[in-house]
CSV table of C-alpha atoms in Angstrom, one decimal:
chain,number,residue,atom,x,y,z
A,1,UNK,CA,8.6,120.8,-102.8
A,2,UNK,CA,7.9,117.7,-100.8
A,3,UNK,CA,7.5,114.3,-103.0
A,4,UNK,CA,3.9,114.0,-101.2
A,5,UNK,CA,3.1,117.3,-103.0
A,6,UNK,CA,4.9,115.7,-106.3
A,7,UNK,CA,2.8,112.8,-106.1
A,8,UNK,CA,-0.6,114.5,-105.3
A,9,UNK,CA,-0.1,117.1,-108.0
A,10,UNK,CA,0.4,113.8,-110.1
A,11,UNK,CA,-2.6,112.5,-109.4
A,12,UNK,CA,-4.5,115.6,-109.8
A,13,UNK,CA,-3.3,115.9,-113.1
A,14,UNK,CA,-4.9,112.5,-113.9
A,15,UNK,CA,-7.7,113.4,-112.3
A,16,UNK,CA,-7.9,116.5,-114.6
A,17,UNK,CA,-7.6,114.4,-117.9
A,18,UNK,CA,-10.0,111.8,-116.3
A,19,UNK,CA,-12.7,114.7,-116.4
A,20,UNK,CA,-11.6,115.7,-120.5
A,21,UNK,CA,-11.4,111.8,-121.3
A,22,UNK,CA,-14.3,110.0,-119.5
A,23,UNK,CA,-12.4,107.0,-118.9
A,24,UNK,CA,-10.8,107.9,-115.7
A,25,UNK,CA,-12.9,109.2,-112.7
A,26,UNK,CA,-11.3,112.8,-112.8
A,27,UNK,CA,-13.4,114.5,-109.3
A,28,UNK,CA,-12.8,111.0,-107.3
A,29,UNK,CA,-9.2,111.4,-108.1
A,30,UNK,CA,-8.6,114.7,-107.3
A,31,UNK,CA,-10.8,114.7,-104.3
A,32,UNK,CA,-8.6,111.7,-103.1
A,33,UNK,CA,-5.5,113.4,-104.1
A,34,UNK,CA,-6.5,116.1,-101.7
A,35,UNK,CA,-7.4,113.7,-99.2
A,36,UNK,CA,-4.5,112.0,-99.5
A,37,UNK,CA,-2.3,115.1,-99.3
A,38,UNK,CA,-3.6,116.4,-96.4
A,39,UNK,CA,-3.5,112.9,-94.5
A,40,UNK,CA,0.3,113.0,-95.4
A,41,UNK,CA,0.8,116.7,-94.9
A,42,UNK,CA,-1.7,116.4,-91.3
A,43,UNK,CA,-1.3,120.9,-91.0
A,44,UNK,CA,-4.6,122.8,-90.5
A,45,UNK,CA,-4.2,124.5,-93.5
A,46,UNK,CA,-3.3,121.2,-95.7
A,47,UNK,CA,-7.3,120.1,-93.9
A,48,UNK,CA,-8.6,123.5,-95.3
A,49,UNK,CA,-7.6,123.2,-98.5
A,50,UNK,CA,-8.6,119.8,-99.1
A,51,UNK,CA,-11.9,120.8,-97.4
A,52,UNK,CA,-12.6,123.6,-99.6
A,53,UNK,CA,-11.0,121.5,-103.1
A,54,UNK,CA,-13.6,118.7,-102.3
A,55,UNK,CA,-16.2,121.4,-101.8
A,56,UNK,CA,-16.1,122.6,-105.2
A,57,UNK,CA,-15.9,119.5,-106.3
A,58,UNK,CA,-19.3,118.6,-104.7
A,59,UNK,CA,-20.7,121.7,-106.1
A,60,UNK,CA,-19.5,121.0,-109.6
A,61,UNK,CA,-20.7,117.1,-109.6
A,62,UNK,CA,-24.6,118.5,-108.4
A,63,UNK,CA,-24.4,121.1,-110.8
A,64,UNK,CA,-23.0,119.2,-113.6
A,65,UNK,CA,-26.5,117.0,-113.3
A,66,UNK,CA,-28.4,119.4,-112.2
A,67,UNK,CA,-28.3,122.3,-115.2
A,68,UNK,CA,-28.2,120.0,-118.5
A,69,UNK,CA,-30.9,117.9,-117.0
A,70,UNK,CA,-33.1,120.5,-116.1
A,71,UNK,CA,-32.2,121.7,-119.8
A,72,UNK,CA,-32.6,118.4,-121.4
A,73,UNK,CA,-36.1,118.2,-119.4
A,74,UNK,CA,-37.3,121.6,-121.1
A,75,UNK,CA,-36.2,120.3,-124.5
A,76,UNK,CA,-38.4,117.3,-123.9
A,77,UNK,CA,-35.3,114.6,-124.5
A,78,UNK,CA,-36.2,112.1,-121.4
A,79,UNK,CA,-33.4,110.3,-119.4
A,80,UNK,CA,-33.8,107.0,-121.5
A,81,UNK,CA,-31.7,108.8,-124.2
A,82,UNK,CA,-29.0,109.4,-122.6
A,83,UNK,CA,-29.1,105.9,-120.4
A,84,UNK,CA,-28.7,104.8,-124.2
A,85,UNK,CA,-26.1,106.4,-125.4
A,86,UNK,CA,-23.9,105.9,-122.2
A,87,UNK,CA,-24.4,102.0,-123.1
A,88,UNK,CA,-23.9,102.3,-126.4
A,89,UNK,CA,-20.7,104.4,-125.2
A,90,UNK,CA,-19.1,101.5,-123.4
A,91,UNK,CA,-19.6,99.1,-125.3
A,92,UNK,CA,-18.3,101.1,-128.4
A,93,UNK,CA,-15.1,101.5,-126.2
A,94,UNK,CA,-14.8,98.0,-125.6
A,95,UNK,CA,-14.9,97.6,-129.6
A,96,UNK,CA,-13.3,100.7,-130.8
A,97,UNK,CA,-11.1,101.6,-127.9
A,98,UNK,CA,-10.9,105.1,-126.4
A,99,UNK,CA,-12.9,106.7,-129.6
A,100,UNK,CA,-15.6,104.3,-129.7
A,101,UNK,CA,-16.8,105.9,-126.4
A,102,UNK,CA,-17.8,109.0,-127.9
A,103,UNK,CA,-18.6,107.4,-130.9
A,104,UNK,CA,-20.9,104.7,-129.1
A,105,UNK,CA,-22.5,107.6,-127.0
A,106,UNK,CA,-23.7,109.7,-130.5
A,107,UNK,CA,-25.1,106.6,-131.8
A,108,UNK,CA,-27.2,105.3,-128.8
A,109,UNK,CA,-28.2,109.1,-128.3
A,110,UNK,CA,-29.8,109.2,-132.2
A,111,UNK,CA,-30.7,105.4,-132.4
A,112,UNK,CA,-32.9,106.3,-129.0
A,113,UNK,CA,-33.9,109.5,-130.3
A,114,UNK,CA,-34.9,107.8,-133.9
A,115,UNK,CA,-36.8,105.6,-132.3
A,116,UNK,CA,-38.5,107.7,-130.1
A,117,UNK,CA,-39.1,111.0,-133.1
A,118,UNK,CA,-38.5,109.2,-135.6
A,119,UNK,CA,-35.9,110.5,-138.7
A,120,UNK,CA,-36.7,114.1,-139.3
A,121,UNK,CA,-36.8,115.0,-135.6
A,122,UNK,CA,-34.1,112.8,-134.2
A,123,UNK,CA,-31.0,114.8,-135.0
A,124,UNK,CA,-32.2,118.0,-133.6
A,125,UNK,CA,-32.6,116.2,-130.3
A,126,UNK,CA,-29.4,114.2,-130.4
A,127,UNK,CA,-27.8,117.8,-130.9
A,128,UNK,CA,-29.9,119.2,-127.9
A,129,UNK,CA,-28.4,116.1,-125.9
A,130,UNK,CA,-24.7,116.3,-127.0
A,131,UNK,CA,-24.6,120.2,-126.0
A,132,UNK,CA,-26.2,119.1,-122.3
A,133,UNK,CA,-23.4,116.9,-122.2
A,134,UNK,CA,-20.8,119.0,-123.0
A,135,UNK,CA,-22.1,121.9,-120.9
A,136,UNK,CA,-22.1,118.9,-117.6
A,137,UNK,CA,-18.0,118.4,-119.0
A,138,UNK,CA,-17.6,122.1,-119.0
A,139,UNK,CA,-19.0,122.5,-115.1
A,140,UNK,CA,-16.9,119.8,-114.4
A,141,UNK,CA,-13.9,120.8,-115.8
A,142,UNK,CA,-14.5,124.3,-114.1
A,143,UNK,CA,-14.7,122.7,-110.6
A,144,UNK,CA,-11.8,120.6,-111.4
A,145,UNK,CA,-9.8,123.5,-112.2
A,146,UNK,CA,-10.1,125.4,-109.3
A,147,UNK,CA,-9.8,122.5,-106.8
A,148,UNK,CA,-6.7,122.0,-108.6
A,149,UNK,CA,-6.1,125.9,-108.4
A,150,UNK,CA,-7.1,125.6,-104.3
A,151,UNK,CA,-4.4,122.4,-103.9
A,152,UNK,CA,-1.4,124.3,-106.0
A,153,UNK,CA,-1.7,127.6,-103.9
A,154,UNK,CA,-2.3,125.2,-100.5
A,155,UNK,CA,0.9,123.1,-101.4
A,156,UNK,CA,2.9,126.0,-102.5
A,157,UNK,CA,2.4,127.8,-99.7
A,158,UNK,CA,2.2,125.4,-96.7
């Protein structure tokens, strides 16, 4: 094993918490990791694989919006919510580091939601918002996971 493939499996495994912990830009670093790789690595095969690892990634970043919006929408919860709960979420991770982000988002999603419903119908739709949200990590995580399944076969075998 080469120290380019050391250092690019690094990366993608950064990039893979980045997707779990929404701190780090997990798809931009892998899909750079693969970039990277196959710059260094300069085979046809090293170009394939990070061809078809940033396609999935593509994929999974418009499907990751495109689903739980498209739920969210049916559900009636508009965008506005969740624009408030991702400020609420950095600015709760500025106060509370690392938790507050998740803690931040909850808040600005039923603060939005209470607002908008009022208090008997806010927490159904904070819930309806916090599942979209975790579906969009699940799709991402799944796209991660086999770009990073695509660069371990491509490194181990080139």
């Amino acid at each position: 094993m080469e120290t380019v493939d050391v250092v690019a499996g690094l990366v993608v495994l950064v990039g893979l918490v980045g997707v779990v912990v929404p701190v780090l830009p997990g798809g931009l670093l892998i899909g750079l990791a693969l970039l990277g790789w196959a710059l260094a690595v300069g085979t046809g095969q090293a170009w394939l694989v990070a061809v078809l690892g940033g396609a999935i990634l593509l994929v999974g970043a418009v499907v990751k919006y495109a689903v739980p919006g498209r739920r969210m929408q049916q559900q009636g919860v508009p965008g506005r919510t969740l624009a408030a709960g991702a400020v609420l979420g950095v600015i709760g991770f500025f106060v509370i580091p690392v938790i507050g982000l998740p803690i931040g988002f909850v808040g600005g999603i039923y603060l939005s939601e209470l607002q908008r419903l009022g208090p008997d119908r806010a927490w159904p739709a904070t819930k309806v918002a916090l599942r979209a949200v975790g579906l969009a990590v699940l799709i991402e995580l799944s796209a991660a996971v086999l770009a990073t399944l695509v660069f371990v076969v491509g490194a181990a075998t080139t």
